[in-house]
CSV table of C-alpha atoms in Angstrom, one decimal:
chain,number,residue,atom,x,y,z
A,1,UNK,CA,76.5,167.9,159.4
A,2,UNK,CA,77.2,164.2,160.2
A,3,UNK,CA,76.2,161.8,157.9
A,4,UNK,CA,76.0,157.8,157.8
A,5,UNK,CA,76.5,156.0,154.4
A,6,UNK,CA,75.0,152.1,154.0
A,7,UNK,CA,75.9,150.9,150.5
A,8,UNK,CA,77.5,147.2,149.8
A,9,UNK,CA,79.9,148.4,146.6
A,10,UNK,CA,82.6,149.7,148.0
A,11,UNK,CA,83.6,151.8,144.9
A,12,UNK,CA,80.2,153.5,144.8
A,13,UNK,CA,80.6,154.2,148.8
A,14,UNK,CA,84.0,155.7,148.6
A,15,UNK,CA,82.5,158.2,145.7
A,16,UNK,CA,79.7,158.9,148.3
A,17,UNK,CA,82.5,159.2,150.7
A,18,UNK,CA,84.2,161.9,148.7
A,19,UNK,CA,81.1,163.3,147.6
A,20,UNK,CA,79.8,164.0,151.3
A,21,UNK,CA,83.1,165.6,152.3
A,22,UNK,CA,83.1,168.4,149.7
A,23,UNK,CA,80.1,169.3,150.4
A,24,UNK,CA,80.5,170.1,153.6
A,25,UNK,CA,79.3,167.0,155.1
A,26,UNK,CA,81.5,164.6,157.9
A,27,UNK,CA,81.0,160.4,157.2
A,28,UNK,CA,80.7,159.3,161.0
A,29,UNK,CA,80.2,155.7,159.6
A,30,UNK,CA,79.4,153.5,157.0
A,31,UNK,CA,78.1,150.2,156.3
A,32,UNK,CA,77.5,147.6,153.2
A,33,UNK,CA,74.1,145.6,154.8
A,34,UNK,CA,70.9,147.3,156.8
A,35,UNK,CA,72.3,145.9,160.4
A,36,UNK,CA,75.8,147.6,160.2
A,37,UNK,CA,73.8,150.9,159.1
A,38,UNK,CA,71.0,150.2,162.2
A,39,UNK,CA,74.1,149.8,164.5
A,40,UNK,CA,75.9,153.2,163.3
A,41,UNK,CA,72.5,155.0,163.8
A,42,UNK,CA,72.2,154.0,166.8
A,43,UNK,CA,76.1,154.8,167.7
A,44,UNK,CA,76.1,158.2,166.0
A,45,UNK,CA,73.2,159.4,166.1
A,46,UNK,CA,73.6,161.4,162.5
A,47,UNK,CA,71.9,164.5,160.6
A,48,UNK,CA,71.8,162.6,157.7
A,49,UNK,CA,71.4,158.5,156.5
A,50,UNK,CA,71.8,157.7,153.2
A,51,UNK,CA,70.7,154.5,151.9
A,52,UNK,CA,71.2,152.2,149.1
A,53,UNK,CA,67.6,150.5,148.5
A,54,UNK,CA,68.7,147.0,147.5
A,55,UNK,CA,71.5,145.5,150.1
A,56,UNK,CA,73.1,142.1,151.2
A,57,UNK,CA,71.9,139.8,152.1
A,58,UNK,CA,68.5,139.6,149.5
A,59,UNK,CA,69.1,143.0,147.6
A,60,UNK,CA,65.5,143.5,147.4
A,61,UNK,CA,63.8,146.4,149.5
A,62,UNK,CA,66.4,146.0,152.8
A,63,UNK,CA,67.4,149.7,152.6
A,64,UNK,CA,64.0,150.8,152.6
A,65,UNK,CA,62.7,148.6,155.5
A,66,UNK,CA,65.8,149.8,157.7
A,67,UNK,CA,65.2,153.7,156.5
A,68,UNK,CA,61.8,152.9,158.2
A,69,UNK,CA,63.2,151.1,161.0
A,70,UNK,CA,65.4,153.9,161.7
A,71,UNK,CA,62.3,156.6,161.6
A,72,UNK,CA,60.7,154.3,163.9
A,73,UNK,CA,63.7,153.8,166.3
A,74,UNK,CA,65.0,157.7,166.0
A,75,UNK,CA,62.3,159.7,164.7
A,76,UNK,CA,63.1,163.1,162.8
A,77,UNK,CA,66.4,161.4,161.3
A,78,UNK,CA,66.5,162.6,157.7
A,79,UNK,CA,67.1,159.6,155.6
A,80,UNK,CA,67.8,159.6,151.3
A,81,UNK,CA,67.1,156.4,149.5
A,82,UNK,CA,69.6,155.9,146.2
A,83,UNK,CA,68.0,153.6,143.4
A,84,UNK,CA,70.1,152.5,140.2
A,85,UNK,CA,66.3,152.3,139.1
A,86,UNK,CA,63.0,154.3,139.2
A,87,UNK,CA,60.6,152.0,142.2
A,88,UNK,CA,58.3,154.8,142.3
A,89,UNK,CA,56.6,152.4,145.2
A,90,UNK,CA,59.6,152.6,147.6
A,91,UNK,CA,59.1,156.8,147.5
A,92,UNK,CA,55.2,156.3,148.3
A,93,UNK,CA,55.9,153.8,151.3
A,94,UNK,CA,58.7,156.4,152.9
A,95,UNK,CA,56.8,159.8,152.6
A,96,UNK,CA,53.6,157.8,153.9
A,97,UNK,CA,55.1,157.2,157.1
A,98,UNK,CA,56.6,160.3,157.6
A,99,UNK,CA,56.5,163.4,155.0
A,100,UNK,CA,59.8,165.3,156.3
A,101,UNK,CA,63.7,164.9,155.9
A,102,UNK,CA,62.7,162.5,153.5
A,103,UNK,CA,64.3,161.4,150.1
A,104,UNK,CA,64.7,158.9,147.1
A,105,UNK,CA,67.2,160.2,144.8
A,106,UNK,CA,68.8,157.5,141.4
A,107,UNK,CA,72.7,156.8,141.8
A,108,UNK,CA,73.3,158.4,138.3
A,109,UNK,CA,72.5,161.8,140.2
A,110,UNK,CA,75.7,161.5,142.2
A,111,UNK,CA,77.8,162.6,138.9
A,112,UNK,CA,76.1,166.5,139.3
A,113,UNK,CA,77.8,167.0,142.7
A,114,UNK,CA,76.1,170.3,143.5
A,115,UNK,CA,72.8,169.5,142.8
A,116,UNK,CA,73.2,166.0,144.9
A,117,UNK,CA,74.5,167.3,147.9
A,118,UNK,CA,72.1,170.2,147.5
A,119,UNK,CA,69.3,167.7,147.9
A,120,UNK,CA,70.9,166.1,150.6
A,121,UNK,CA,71.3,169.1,152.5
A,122,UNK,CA,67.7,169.6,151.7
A,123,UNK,CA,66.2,166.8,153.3
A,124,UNK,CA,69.1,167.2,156.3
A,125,UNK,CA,67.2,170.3,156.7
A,126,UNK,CA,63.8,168.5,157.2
A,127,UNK,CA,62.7,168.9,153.6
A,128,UNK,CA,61.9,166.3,150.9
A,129,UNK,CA,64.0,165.2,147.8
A,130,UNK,CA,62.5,163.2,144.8
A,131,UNK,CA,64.6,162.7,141.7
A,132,UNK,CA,63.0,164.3,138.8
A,133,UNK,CA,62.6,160.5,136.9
A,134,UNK,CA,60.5,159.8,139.7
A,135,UNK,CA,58.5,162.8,139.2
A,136,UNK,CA,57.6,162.8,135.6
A,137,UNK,CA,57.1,158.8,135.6
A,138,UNK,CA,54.6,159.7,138.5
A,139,UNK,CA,53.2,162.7,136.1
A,140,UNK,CA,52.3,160.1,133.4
A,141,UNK,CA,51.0,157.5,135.4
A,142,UNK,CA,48.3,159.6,137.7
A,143,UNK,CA,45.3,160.6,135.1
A,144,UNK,CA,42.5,160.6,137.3
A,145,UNK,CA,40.7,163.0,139.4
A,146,UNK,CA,41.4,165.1,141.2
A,147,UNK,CA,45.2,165.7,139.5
A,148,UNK,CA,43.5,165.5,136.0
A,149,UNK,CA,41.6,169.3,136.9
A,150,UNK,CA,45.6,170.8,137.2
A,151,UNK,CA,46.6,172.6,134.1
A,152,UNK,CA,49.9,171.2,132.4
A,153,UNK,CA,51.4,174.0,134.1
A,154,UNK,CA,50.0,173.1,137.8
A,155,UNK,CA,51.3,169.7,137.3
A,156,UNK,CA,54.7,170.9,136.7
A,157,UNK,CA,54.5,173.1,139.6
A,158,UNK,CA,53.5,170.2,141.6
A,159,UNK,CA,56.3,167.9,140.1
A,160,UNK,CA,58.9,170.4,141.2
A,161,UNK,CA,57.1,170.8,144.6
A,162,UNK,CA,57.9,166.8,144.8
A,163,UNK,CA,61.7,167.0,144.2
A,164,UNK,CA,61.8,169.2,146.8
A,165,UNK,CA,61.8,172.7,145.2
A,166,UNK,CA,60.7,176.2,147.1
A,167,UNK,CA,58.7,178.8,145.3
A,168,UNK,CA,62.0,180.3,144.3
A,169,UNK,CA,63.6,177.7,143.2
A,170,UNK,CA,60.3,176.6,141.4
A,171,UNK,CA,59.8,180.2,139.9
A,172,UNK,CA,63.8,180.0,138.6
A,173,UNK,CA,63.5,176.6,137.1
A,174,UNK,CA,60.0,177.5,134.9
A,175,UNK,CA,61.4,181.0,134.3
A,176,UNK,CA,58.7,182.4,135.9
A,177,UNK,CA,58.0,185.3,139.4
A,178,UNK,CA,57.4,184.1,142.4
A,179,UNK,CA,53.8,185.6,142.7
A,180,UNK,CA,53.0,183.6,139.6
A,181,UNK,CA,54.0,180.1,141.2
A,182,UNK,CA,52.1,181.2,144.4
A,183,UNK,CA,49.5,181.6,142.5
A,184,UNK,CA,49.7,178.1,140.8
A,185,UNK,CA,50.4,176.5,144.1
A,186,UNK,CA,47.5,177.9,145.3
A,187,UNK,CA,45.3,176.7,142.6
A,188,UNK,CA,46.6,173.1,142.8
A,189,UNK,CA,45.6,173.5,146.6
A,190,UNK,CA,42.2,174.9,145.3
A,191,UNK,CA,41.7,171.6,142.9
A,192,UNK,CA,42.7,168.9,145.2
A,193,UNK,CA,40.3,169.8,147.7
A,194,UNK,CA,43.0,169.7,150.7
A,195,UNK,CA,42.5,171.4,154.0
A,196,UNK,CA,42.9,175.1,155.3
A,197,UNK,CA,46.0,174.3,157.1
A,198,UNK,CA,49.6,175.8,157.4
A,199,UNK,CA,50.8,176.2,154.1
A,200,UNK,CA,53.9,173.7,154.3
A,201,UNK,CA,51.6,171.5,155.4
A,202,UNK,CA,49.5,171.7,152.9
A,203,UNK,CA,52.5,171.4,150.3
A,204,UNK,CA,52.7,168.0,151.9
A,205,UNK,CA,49.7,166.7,151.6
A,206,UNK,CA,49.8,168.1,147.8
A,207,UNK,CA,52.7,165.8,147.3
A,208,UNK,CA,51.3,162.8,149.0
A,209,UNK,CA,48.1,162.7,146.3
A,210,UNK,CA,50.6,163.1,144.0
A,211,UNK,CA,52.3,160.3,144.9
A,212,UNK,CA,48.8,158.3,145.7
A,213,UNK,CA,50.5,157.8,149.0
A,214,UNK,CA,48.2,159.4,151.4
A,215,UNK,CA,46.6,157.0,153.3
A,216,UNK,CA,44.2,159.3,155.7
């Protein structure tokens, strides 16, 4: 997979660099402000952007309006989002333009190299990746109907459905079968009301109230 990195320190992009490479993945380009990384997309064409959120020349919220730009432009490109903090916001605003090969993952996560690229090659794979801080901060902010009929146990079935997990990799992190996430999962459908539609679907729109992103 070919992969485009936009990230202004240049220590922090070489470790991406590296990163990338052992898992698998071939840098095409790189870039330290949102027009380098708009010109490399457009060059290379790649399976995979990821994106610092904050760049020259404000380091406000650049990454994020070029991650959209480059939907917009190239649609289907997966693109990750890296935050040194939690902007919980910046996650909402992705997924609620598009809800696949989407992700917002914190820097620190680049130090567990397996589970990083793992979620990279997640979302390269037209799935979604949301770092667990993001999750349970989300968990302890949304209290009101319809997420507050889930059982704790629902909600950490959803959580995990927000990083990104599969029912298998769901049942192995909550030590639990299969059958019995499936069974969750389809309560939490059950509770928040959403429609009789393909299941991955569903599992999107399921994330999207969690996020109080959905916007239909």
């Amino acid at each position: 997979m070919r992969a485009v990195i936009a990230e202004d320190s240049v220590l922090l992009r070489v470790g991406l660099i590296k990163v990338l490479e052992m898992g698998g993945f071939q840098v095409a380009a790189e870039a330290d402000d949102a027009e380098g990384l708009l010109a490399a997309v457009a060059e290379h064409r790649p399976d995979l952007a990821l994106i610092d959120v904050r760049m020259p020349p404000d380091f406000t919220d650049e990454g994020v309006r070029a991650a959209m730009e480059i939907r917009r432009r190239w649609p289907g490109t997966p693109v990750v989002l890296l935050s040194q903090y939690v902007e919980e916001r910046y996650a909402a605003d992705l997924l609620s333009a598009n809800t696949s090969g989407v992700g917002y993952l914190l820097k620190q996560r680049v130090a567990d190299v397996a589970d990083f690229v793992a979620a990279l090659r997640r979302v390269a794979d037209g799935g979604t990746a949301l770092d667990p801080q993001v999750v349970a901060q989300l968990l302890l902010r949304r209290d009101s109907d319809p997420l507050a009929r889930l059982t704790p146990r629902e909600r950490e079935v959803l959580g995990l459905m927000a990083e990104g997990r599969s029912n298998a990799g769901i049942a192995q992190a909550l030590v639990v079968s299969e059958s019995a996430v499936a069974k969750h999962i389809n309560n939490i459908f059950a509770k928040l009301d959403l429609p009789v539609v393909d299941a991955d679907h569903r599992r999107v729109l399921a994330v999207l109230r969690f996020l109080g992103a959905s916007r239909a």
